Amino acid sequence: MAAAETSRLLNLDGLRGIGILIVIFYHMGYQIFNNAWLCISMFFSFSGFLITAITIEAYERKGRVDILQFWAKRVSRLFPALFLTLIVCTCSQKFRRDDGITFQREKEDLMTAAVFLTNYNLVYKNRDDYFANFAQPSITRHLWTLSIEEQYYIIWPIIVSCLAALSLRFSRGNHSRGQWSLLLTVKPSKDNSVGNTNDKGLFWAVLMLDLSVVFFSYFSSWATIRTMGMSAAYYSTWCRMGDIACGGAIYNVLRLHPTLSRRYLRDKTVTPLTFQMRLCFEICSFLSLVMTLGVPMIQYPVEKMLPLYFQWFRLPFSFMYAALLVGGVLQLSEPLPQWAIFSKLIACRPLVLLGIMSYGIYLFHWPIIVFFGDPKGASKHLHLSSSGEDGSHMSHFNAMNHVKNLLILIMSILIGFLSFLYYEKPLLSLSRTTKPHKTITTGICAMALTVMFIWSSTYDLSPAIHLQNDRSDIFQSVIDTRKTPLYACLPSNAYMKTLYYNILDRSTRPSERDFFIDGKIVNITEPGIVIMCKSLWESSPCNSIWPHGTKWIWLSSNQLCGAEKHFDSTEYEKRCDDVLPIANLHLSDEKNMNMAMQGLVLEANNTFPESLNTHTIKRLHDQYTKLSHDINHNRTDDEYSSMQELTMTMIGESIAARMGMFWKERIDSVLSGRSFTPEYHELNFYNLGICETMAISYFLCLIEDPKFKFDACHNESAVAKEVTMSFTITKPNIAVVHDQHWASNGRLKSELLMKVENDFERTLALNMMLHDAVLNNVNSMFYLTMSLTENEESYFWIEMTTLMKAVDILGCSKNSENNILFSVVNWAYLTCPSIFETGKCSRKAHGFDDILPDGTHPLGKAGEWLTDTTLSVIMAEYSLRIIENENHGNYSTWENALKNPYTAKLLDFSPLPETPHLNHLVTSYYLCPFHDLELLNQTFFTREFHDYLSYSDSPYLLK
């Protein structure tokens, strides 16, 4: 009959060995295995095939499903290496740098991993976007697959046992009535062999169950993606159990075929394989090898592959792979012929050994990458430059990383080998002589001890830093993106028109500024609200030229319109009532012209309710309230105009959010409640930095020219809309940007990232951000260079080259129209002062032993000094370039600019003996964004750029 147990499936071990190598290379970030995450379906199919085989074949040998024995085997195989890994990860916190967030999160990650709930933790608690490679990943992220498999292992033998019991019960009932049994009847095998079924009922029952699970998983994936997002579906047990069920279904199909089943069970009485069958099975081995190696190497964008995979071909892919796997198994059921090279390759001893040890290798490789490598997998996606100084830096950088990754690979395999040989295997052998309930009890006790060890080692951690920003106060749950231009036809008073135009923003400003020339209305091409002084009624035609949706307000205001001429609106309204909605508005005189202008817009919105953008109305209401407070102090218009209204807005990613958190605290504590000089109001600061996102590239979605529109903007995220509305809503004088990803040459991958492929697209994105800033009356923008971490020094040169190209294209003179002061603050030099001396970053800088405790973000005392110094530089440069430019006369030199109330107080509060020369940290230019994007395109591609050695290497540098 059949062998006592089916032989070890060598091709599964061989393919698993190949798969573990691919997964390691993928986690290291190598672009060649861009879609190696697809291998997860293969591993799940393996598990489904093996677990179904183990369960049913055990039932065939013993006549029952020994649930405790099954669980005992899983405990002895999975628990020891896992708990050792978790203990090592916990102990490693004593030797790693804490950023105030990671260790606190790891506490929960480690404890949920110990009870096999990692996937639920990543979905519901410590939410994790698997494909956000610029986010700091969890040290236990890779254990989500193990959690799903263990959850399946707990339930599966119970289900099979119930099906088997029902099978026997119905079978006995049918026999007692003399009916033919359609279900399985099994007698315990005297020789402990498998294949003793009298019929195939149980296989059919389990097959139907597997197919039901597959269908449930498919529809669960659709529902999860729509309600919770792609990453939730990626981690979900309900979505992933379909992959496992595919392997189980293929096993049952195999066993239902009489000849193939006997061949799989190594029945010596079966007819030998024919050449045609050999050839067919060899093709299966070849295709399984191709799928294992080829699918991860598909160079298709992850953000496009992911929805296709989950919604369409994930389950067919799992079925196909499991079917090919069976072909390879059957090929190895007999000695291989000489020409079966693919089967021999898959079943070769090194790959099989690697597959046998793959569990330990998989457990240990990810923490090793986190400890010693690049867990974000970002640095290998770099496009190398073959020329220039920066190219040599980058080549050297990549060569060093390849060497380091090779050492990580060797270390992972070596630790996995030692763990299996001297730790896992002895415990497996011990469990075979131990009663199942004792093994299970020991495993549960080990789990409890591991959880207690994790808790005792992490209970005294300081509370996690919460990156609180102003998003919830600034943005509503639904972002209002409506645009309703306001055409105010006021008397020809340049001062008054300028005041009016300055209160408008992107949602209320017409595309053409000059819409009322020499008493005539022109250039009104988009529907909006026309506000016409009654005193100018003779210049107000009413005919079909108005765009559909235009509304009309007749304005009476002595302050804004002057004395009215004789005006009879009755006849006009009769003529125009069928063309335009018309309303009358009377404004009382205000003490302040700015209040009169703001009140005009607020009353226009009251006249036609909900016509204007809600963010615009909120902003004007806040300004109106503040002006009312100023009027109580008897300030005249001239006094108000001479004062510098200061509002600063920070946008960017997690580094910007962390920096903004420090600034917010400083402004609220140190810089508030003080008597400032007449040219300064108290500083209003908005921290709009958003973790795990970007900033500059999102402004590409403001492009209206179809030639330059980006496809990704069709599915513009809520985060992207918030970023592009930042200046419109907050109306800052000073905009500060820290964007670690803008100049990263596409090395970072995430669903949140707007992909930009070249320096022109990056310049275009910067141009759109500057254009939006100018529209919203931002008079200065400070760009903070990226945080440099160890082994990423070459990105300093990449960012410099990218930024200086943009400066050379957009640079203009101080007297140019629509210009904006653009200053580069060399944050990279602050965090890595040794970059110009040694080309490497040192953790010890400016008198601190660790300038960036987590390698990226400001933290602790060093973080306070870094952010205080940066804010000091910004306020000094703003005083020198903007305040002095407005003829206040106090800050004509850098030394005087350092005496402005903000910088002076910050430098007193956070002094250090090794403070660098602050004027060396900032370089400034005037930039003029292009309105004509076609002209920008032509200018960029006809310009000959040179090699840039510093941020001062530009003809537009301000002295």
Short mmCIF file of N, CA and C in Angstrom, two decimals, residues 191-298:
data_model
loop_
_atom_site.label_atom_id
_atom_site.label_comp_id
_atom_site.label_asym_id
_atom_site.label_seq_id
_atom_site.Cartn_x
_atom_site.Cartn_y
_atom_site.Cartn_z
N ASP A 191 -1.26 -0.53 9.42
CA ASP A 191 0.16 -0.30 9.11
C ASP A 191 0.53 1.19 9.14
N ASN A 192 -0.37 2.01 9.73
CA ASN A 192 -0.10 3.45 9.87
C ASN A 192 0.11 4.12 8.53
N SER A 193 -0.57 3.64 7.48
CA SER A 193 -0.42 4.22 6.15
C SER A 193 -1.63 5.07 5.81
N VAL A 194 -1.48 5.85 4.72
CA VAL A 194 -2.58 6.71 4.28
C VAL A 194 -3.17 6.13 3.02
N GLY A 195 -4.32 6.69 2.65
CA GLY A 195 -4.97 6.25 1.42
C GLY A 195 -5.93 5.11 1.64
N ASN A 196 -6.47 4.97 2.86
CA ASN A 196 -7.38 3.87 3.15
C ASN A 196 -8.84 4.27 3.08
N THR A 197 -9.18 5.29 2.35
CA THR A 197 -10.56 5.73 2.25
C THR A 197 -11.37 4.78 1.40
N ASN A 198 -12.61 4.55 1.83
CA ASN A 198 -13.52 3.72 1.03
C ASN A 198 -14.13 4.52 -0.09
N ASP A 199 -14.28 5.82 0.08
CA ASP A 199 -14.71 6.72 -0.99
C ASP A 199 -14.14 8.09 -0.72
N LYS A 200 -14.55 9.06 -1.51
CA LYS A 200 -13.88 10.37 -1.48
C LYS A 200 -14.77 11.47 -0.93
N GLY A 201 -15.73 11.13 -0.06
CA GLY A 201 -16.66 12.14 0.42
C GLY A 201 -16.02 13.28 1.18
N LEU A 202 -15.07 12.96 2.08
CA LEU A 202 -14.44 14.02 2.86
C LEU A 202 -13.65 14.98 1.98
N PHE A 203 -13.00 14.43 0.95
CA PHE A 203 -12.26 15.31 0.05
C PHE A 203 -13.21 16.31 -0.64
N TRP A 204 -14.39 15.79 -1.05
CA TRP A 204 -15.37 16.69 -1.66
C TRP A 204 -15.85 17.73 -0.66
N ALA A 205 -16.09 17.32 0.56
CA ALA A 205 -16.57 18.26 1.57
C ALA A 205 -15.55 19.35 1.85
N VAL A 206 -14.28 18.94 2.02
CA VAL A 206 -13.23 19.93 2.29
C VAL A 206 -13.00 20.81 1.06
N LEU A 207 -13.09 20.22 -0.13
CA LEU A 207 -12.93 21.01 -1.35
C LEU A 207 -14.01 22.09 -1.44
N MET A 208 -15.27 21.72 -1.16
CA MET A 208 -16.35 22.70 -1.20
C MET A 208 -16.13 23.80 -0.15
N LEU A 209 -15.62 23.39 1.01
CA LEU A 209 -15.32 24.38 2.05
C LEU A 209 -14.23 25.34 1.59
N ASP A 210 -13.17 24.78 1.00
CA ASP A 210 -12.08 25.63 0.50
C ASP A 210 -12.58 26.61 -0.55
N LEU A 211 -13.39 26.14 -1.47
CA LEU A 211 -13.91 27.02 -2.52
C LEU A 211 -14.80 28.11 -1.93
N SER A 212 -15.57 27.75 -0.90
CA SER A 212 -16.40 28.76 -0.23
C SER A 212 -15.52 29.83 0.41
N VAL A 213 -14.43 29.38 1.04
CA VAL A 213 -13.50 30.33 1.66
C VAL A 213 -12.89 31.24 0.60
N VAL A 214 -12.56 30.67 -0.55
CA VAL A 214 -11.98 31.46 -1.64
C VAL A 214 -12.94 32.56 -2.08
N PHE A 215 -14.21 32.20 -2.28
CA PHE A 215 -15.19 33.19 -2.71
C PHE A 215 -15.42 34.24 -1.63
N PHE A 216 -15.51 33.81 -0.37
CA PHE A 216 -15.68 34.76 0.72
C PHE A 216 -14.49 35.72 0.79
N SER A 217 -13.28 35.18 0.62
CA SER A 217 -12.07 36.00 0.65
C SER A 217 -12.07 37.03 -0.46
N TYR A 218 -12.55 36.62 -1.62
CA TYR A 218 -12.57 37.53 -2.78
C TYR A 218 -13.47 38.74 -2.50
N PHE A 219 -14.68 38.49 -2.05
CA PHE A 219 -15.61 39.58 -1.79
C PHE A 219 -15.21 40.36 -0.54
N SER A 220 -14.57 39.70 0.41
CA SER A 220 -14.06 40.39 1.58
C SER A 220 -12.97 41.39 1.18
N SER A 221 -12.16 41.02 0.21
CA SER A 221 -11.11 41.93 -0.27
C SER A 221 -11.72 43.19 -0.86
N TRP A 222 -12.74 43.04 -1.68
CA TRP A 222 -13.40 44.21 -2.27
C TRP A 222 -13.95 45.12 -1.19
N ALA A 223 -14.65 44.52 -0.23
CA ALA A 223 -15.27 45.32 0.83
C ALA A 223 -14.22 46.02 1.68
N THR A 224 -13.14 45.31 2.02
CA THR A 224 -12.10 45.89 2.88
C THR A 224 -11.38 47.02 2.17
N ILE A 225 -11.08 46.85 0.90
CA ILE A 225 -10.40 47.90 0.14
C ILE A 225 -11.24 49.16 0.10
N ARG A 226 -12.54 49.01 -0.10
CA ARG A 226 -13.40 50.17 -0.21
C ARG A 226 -13.60 50.89 1.12
N THR A 227 -13.65 50.13 2.20
CA THR A 227 -13.95 50.73 3.50
C THR A 227 -12.71 51.10 4.31
N MET A 228 -11.62 50.34 4.15
CA MET A 228 -10.45 50.53 5.02
C MET A 228 -9.16 50.77 4.27
N GLY A 229 -9.14 50.57 2.96
CA GLY A 229 -7.93 50.84 2.20
C GLY A 229 -7.17 49.57 1.82
N MET A 230 -6.19 49.76 0.94
CA MET A 230 -5.45 48.64 0.37
C MET A 230 -4.58 47.93 1.40
N SER A 231 -3.94 48.68 2.28
CA SER A 231 -3.05 48.05 3.26
C SER A 231 -3.83 47.17 4.23
N ALA A 232 -5.05 47.60 4.59
CA ALA A 232 -5.88 46.78 5.48
C ALA A 232 -6.20 45.45 4.82
N ALA A 233 -6.50 45.47 3.52
CA ALA A 233 -6.77 44.22 2.80
C ALA A 233 -5.50 43.37 2.72
N TYR A 234 -4.37 44.01 2.59
CA TYR A 234 -3.10 43.29 2.48
C TYR A 234 -2.82 42.49 3.77
N TYR A 235 -3.19 43.06 4.93
CA TYR A 235 -2.91 42.41 6.21
C TYR A 235 -4.07 41.54 6.72
N SER A 236 -5.24 41.65 6.11
CA SER A 236 -6.44 41.05 6.69
C SER A 236 -6.45 39.52 6.62
N THR A 237 -6.84 38.90 7.74
CA THR A 237 -7.00 37.44 7.76
C THR A 237 -8.09 37.01 6.80
N TRP A 238 -9.21 37.73 6.80
CA TRP A 238 -10.35 37.34 5.95
C TRP A 238 -9.99 37.42 4.48
N CYS A 239 -9.18 38.39 4.12
CA CYS A 239 -8.80 38.53 2.72
C CYS A 239 -7.73 37.52 2.33
N ARG A 240 -6.82 37.21 3.24
CA ARG A 240 -5.69 36.35 2.92
C ARG A 240 -5.99 34.86 3.04
N MET A 241 -7.04 34.50 3.78
CA MET A 241 -7.28 33.06 3.94
C MET A 241 -7.70 32.41 2.63
N GLY A 242 -8.11 33.22 1.65
CA GLY A 242 -8.39 32.66 0.33
C GLY A 242 -7.16 32.09 -0.33
N ASP A 243 -5.99 32.73 -0.12
CA ASP A 243 -4.74 32.21 -0.67
C ASP A 243 -4.42 30.85 -0.07
N ILE A 244 -4.63 30.72 1.25
CA ILE A 244 -4.36 29.44 1.92
C ILE A 244 -5.33 28.38 1.42
N ALA A 245 -6.60 28.78 1.27
CA ALA A 245 -7.62 27.83 0.81
C ALA A 245 -7.34 27.34 -0.61
N CYS A 246 -6.70 28.16 -1.43
CA CYS A 246 -6.35 27.73 -2.79
C CYS A 246 -5.44 26.50 -2.74
N GLY A 247 -4.42 26.56 -1.86
CA GLY A 247 -3.54 25.40 -1.73
C GLY A 247 -4.27 24.18 -1.24
N GLY A 248 -5.19 24.37 -0.26
CA GLY A 248 -5.97 23.24 0.23
C GLY A 248 -6.88 22.66 -0.83
N ALA A 249 -7.49 23.52 -1.63
CA ALA A 249 -8.38 23.05 -2.70
C ALA A 249 -7.62 22.21 -3.72
N ILE A 250 -6.43 22.65 -4.09
CA ILE A 250 -5.64 21.88 -5.06
C ILE A 250 -5.26 20.52 -4.49
N TYR A 251 -4.97 20.47 -3.20
CA TYR A 251 -4.66 19.17 -2.59
C TYR A 251 -5.84 18.22 -2.71
N ASN A 252 -7.04 18.71 -2.43
CA ASN A 252 -8.22 17.85 -2.51
C ASN A 252 -8.52 17.41 -3.94
N VAL A 253 -8.29 18.30 -4.90
CA VAL A 253 -8.46 17.91 -6.31
C VAL A 253 -7.48 16.80 -6.66
N LEU A 254 -6.24 16.93 -6.17
CA LEU A 254 -5.23 15.89 -6.41
C LEU A 254 -5.68 14.55 -5.84
N ARG A 255 -6.17 14.56 -4.62
CA ARG A 255 -6.56 13.30 -3.97
C ARG A 255 -7.83 12.69 -4.57
N LEU A 256 -8.64 13.52 -5.21
CA LEU A 256 -9.86 13.00 -5.83
C LEU A 256 -9.59 12.26 -7.14
N HIS A 257 -8.41 12.53 -7.73
CA HIS A 257 -8.04 11.83 -8.97
C HIS A 257 -7.36 10.51 -8.58
N PRO A 258 -7.92 9.36 -8.94
CA PRO A 258 -7.40 8.08 -8.44
C PRO A 258 -5.92 7.85 -8.75
N THR A 259 -5.53 8.03 -10.00
CA THR A 259 -4.15 7.73 -10.39
C THR A 259 -3.17 8.74 -9.78
N LEU A 260 -3.50 10.02 -9.88
CA LEU A 260 -2.61 11.05 -9.35
C LEU A 260 -2.48 10.93 -7.84
N SER A 261 -3.59 10.57 -7.18
CA SER A 261 -3.54 10.39 -5.74
C SER A 261 -2.59 9.26 -5.35
N ARG A 262 -2.66 8.15 -6.04
CA ARG A 262 -1.77 7.02 -5.75
C ARG A 262 -0.31 7.40 -6.05
N ARG A 263 -0.13 8.14 -7.12
CA ARG A 263 1.24 8.54 -7.45
C ARG A 263 1.79 9.50 -6.40
N TYR A 264 0.94 10.44 -5.92
CA TYR A 264 1.35 11.37 -4.87
C TYR A 264 1.72 10.62 -3.59
N LEU A 265 0.99 9.55 -3.28
CA LEU A 265 1.22 8.76 -2.06
C LEU A 265 2.33 7.73 -2.23
N ARG A 266 3.03 7.77 -3.36
CA ARG A 266 4.16 6.89 -3.63
C ARG A 266 3.72 5.41 -3.64
N ASP A 267 2.58 5.14 -4.21
CA ASP A 267 2.08 3.76 -4.32
C ASP A 267 2.95 3.02 -5.34
N LYS A 268 3.64 1.97 -4.89
CA LYS A 268 4.57 1.26 -5.76
C LYS A 268 3.87 0.43 -6.83
N THR A 269 2.56 0.23 -6.67
CA THR A 269 1.83 -0.58 -7.66
C THR A 269 1.32 0.26 -8.83
N VAL A 270 1.49 1.57 -8.77
CA VAL A 270 0.98 2.42 -9.84
C VAL A 270 1.89 2.31 -11.06
N THR A 271 1.31 2.49 -12.24
CA THR A 271 2.07 2.42 -13.49
C THR A 271 3.12 3.53 -13.55
N PRO A 272 4.36 3.23 -13.97
CA PRO A 272 5.39 4.27 -14.04
C PRO A 272 4.99 5.41 -14.98
N LEU A 273 5.57 6.57 -14.73
CA LEU A 273 5.29 7.74 -15.54
C LEU A 273 5.76 7.54 -16.97
N THR A 274 4.92 7.96 -17.93
CA THR A 274 5.31 7.93 -19.33
C THR A 274 6.13 9.17 -19.66
N PHE A 275 6.76 9.16 -20.82
CA PHE A 275 7.55 10.32 -21.23
C PHE A 275 6.67 11.56 -21.35
N GLN A 276 5.46 11.38 -21.91
CA GLN A 276 4.57 12.53 -22.07
C GLN A 276 4.20 13.12 -20.71
N MET A 277 3.93 12.26 -19.72
CA MET A 277 3.61 12.75 -18.38
C MET A 277 4.83 13.43 -17.75
N ARG A 278 6.00 12.82 -17.94
CA ARG A 278 7.24 13.43 -17.44
C ARG A 278 7.42 14.83 -18.01
N LEU A 279 7.22 14.93 -19.31
CA LEU A 279 7.40 16.22 -19.98
C LEU A 279 6.41 17.25 -19.45
N CYS A 280 5.17 16.82 -19.25
CA CYS A 280 4.14 17.71 -18.73
C CYS A 280 4.50 18.19 -17.33
N PHE A 281 4.93 17.27 -16.47
CA PHE A 281 5.28 17.65 -15.11
C PHE A 281 6.54 18.50 -15.07
N GLU A 282 7.46 18.27 -16.00
CA GLU A 282 8.66 19.10 -16.05
C GLU A 282 8.32 20.52 -16.46
N ILE A 283 7.36 20.65 -17.37
CA ILE A 283 6.89 21.99 -17.75
C ILE A 283 6.29 22.69 -16.53
N CYS A 284 5.58 21.95 -15.69
CA CYS A 284 5.03 22.52 -14.46
C CYS A 284 6.16 23.02 -13.55
N SER A 285 7.22 22.22 -13.43
CA SER A 285 8.35 22.64 -12.61
C SER A 285 8.98 23.91 -13.17
N PHE A 286 9.13 23.94 -14.49
CA PHE A 286 9.72 25.12 -15.14
C PHE A 286 8.85 26.35 -14.89
N LEU A 287 7.53 26.22 -15.07
CA LEU A 287 6.63 27.37 -14.89
C LEU A 287 6.59 27.82 -13.43
N SER A 288 6.65 26.88 -12.49
CA SER A 288 6.68 27.27 -11.08
C SER A 288 7.95 28.05 -10.76
N LEU A 289 9.06 27.65 -11.37
CA LEU A 289 10.32 28.38 -11.18
C LEU A 289 10.23 29.77 -11.80
N VAL A 290 9.63 29.83 -12.99
CA VAL A 290 9.47 31.12 -13.67
C VAL A 290 8.60 32.06 -12.84
N MET A 291 7.49 31.53 -12.30
CA MET A 291 6.61 32.37 -11.50
C MET A 291 7.30 32.83 -10.23
N THR A 292 8.06 31.94 -9.60
CA THR A 292 8.75 32.32 -8.36
C THR A 292 9.77 33.41 -8.60
N LEU A 293 10.51 33.31 -9.69
CA LEU A 293 11.55 34.30 -10.00
C LEU A 293 11.03 35.47 -10.81
N GLY A 294 10.13 35.19 -11.76
CA GLY A 294 9.73 36.21 -12.72
C GLY A 294 8.71 37.20 -12.21
N VAL A 295 7.71 36.72 -11.49
CA VAL A 295 6.65 37.62 -11.03
C VAL A 295 7.20 38.74 -10.14
N PRO A 296 8.07 38.46 -9.18
CA PRO A 296 8.63 39.56 -8.38
C PRO A 296 9.45 40.56 -9.19
N MET A 297 9.91 40.14 -10.37
CA MET A 297 10.76 41.01 -11.18
C MET A 297 9.96 41.83 -12.19
N ILE A 298 8.63 41.71 -12.17
CA ILE A 298 7.81 42.52 -13.07
C ILE A 298 8.00 43.99 -12.71
#
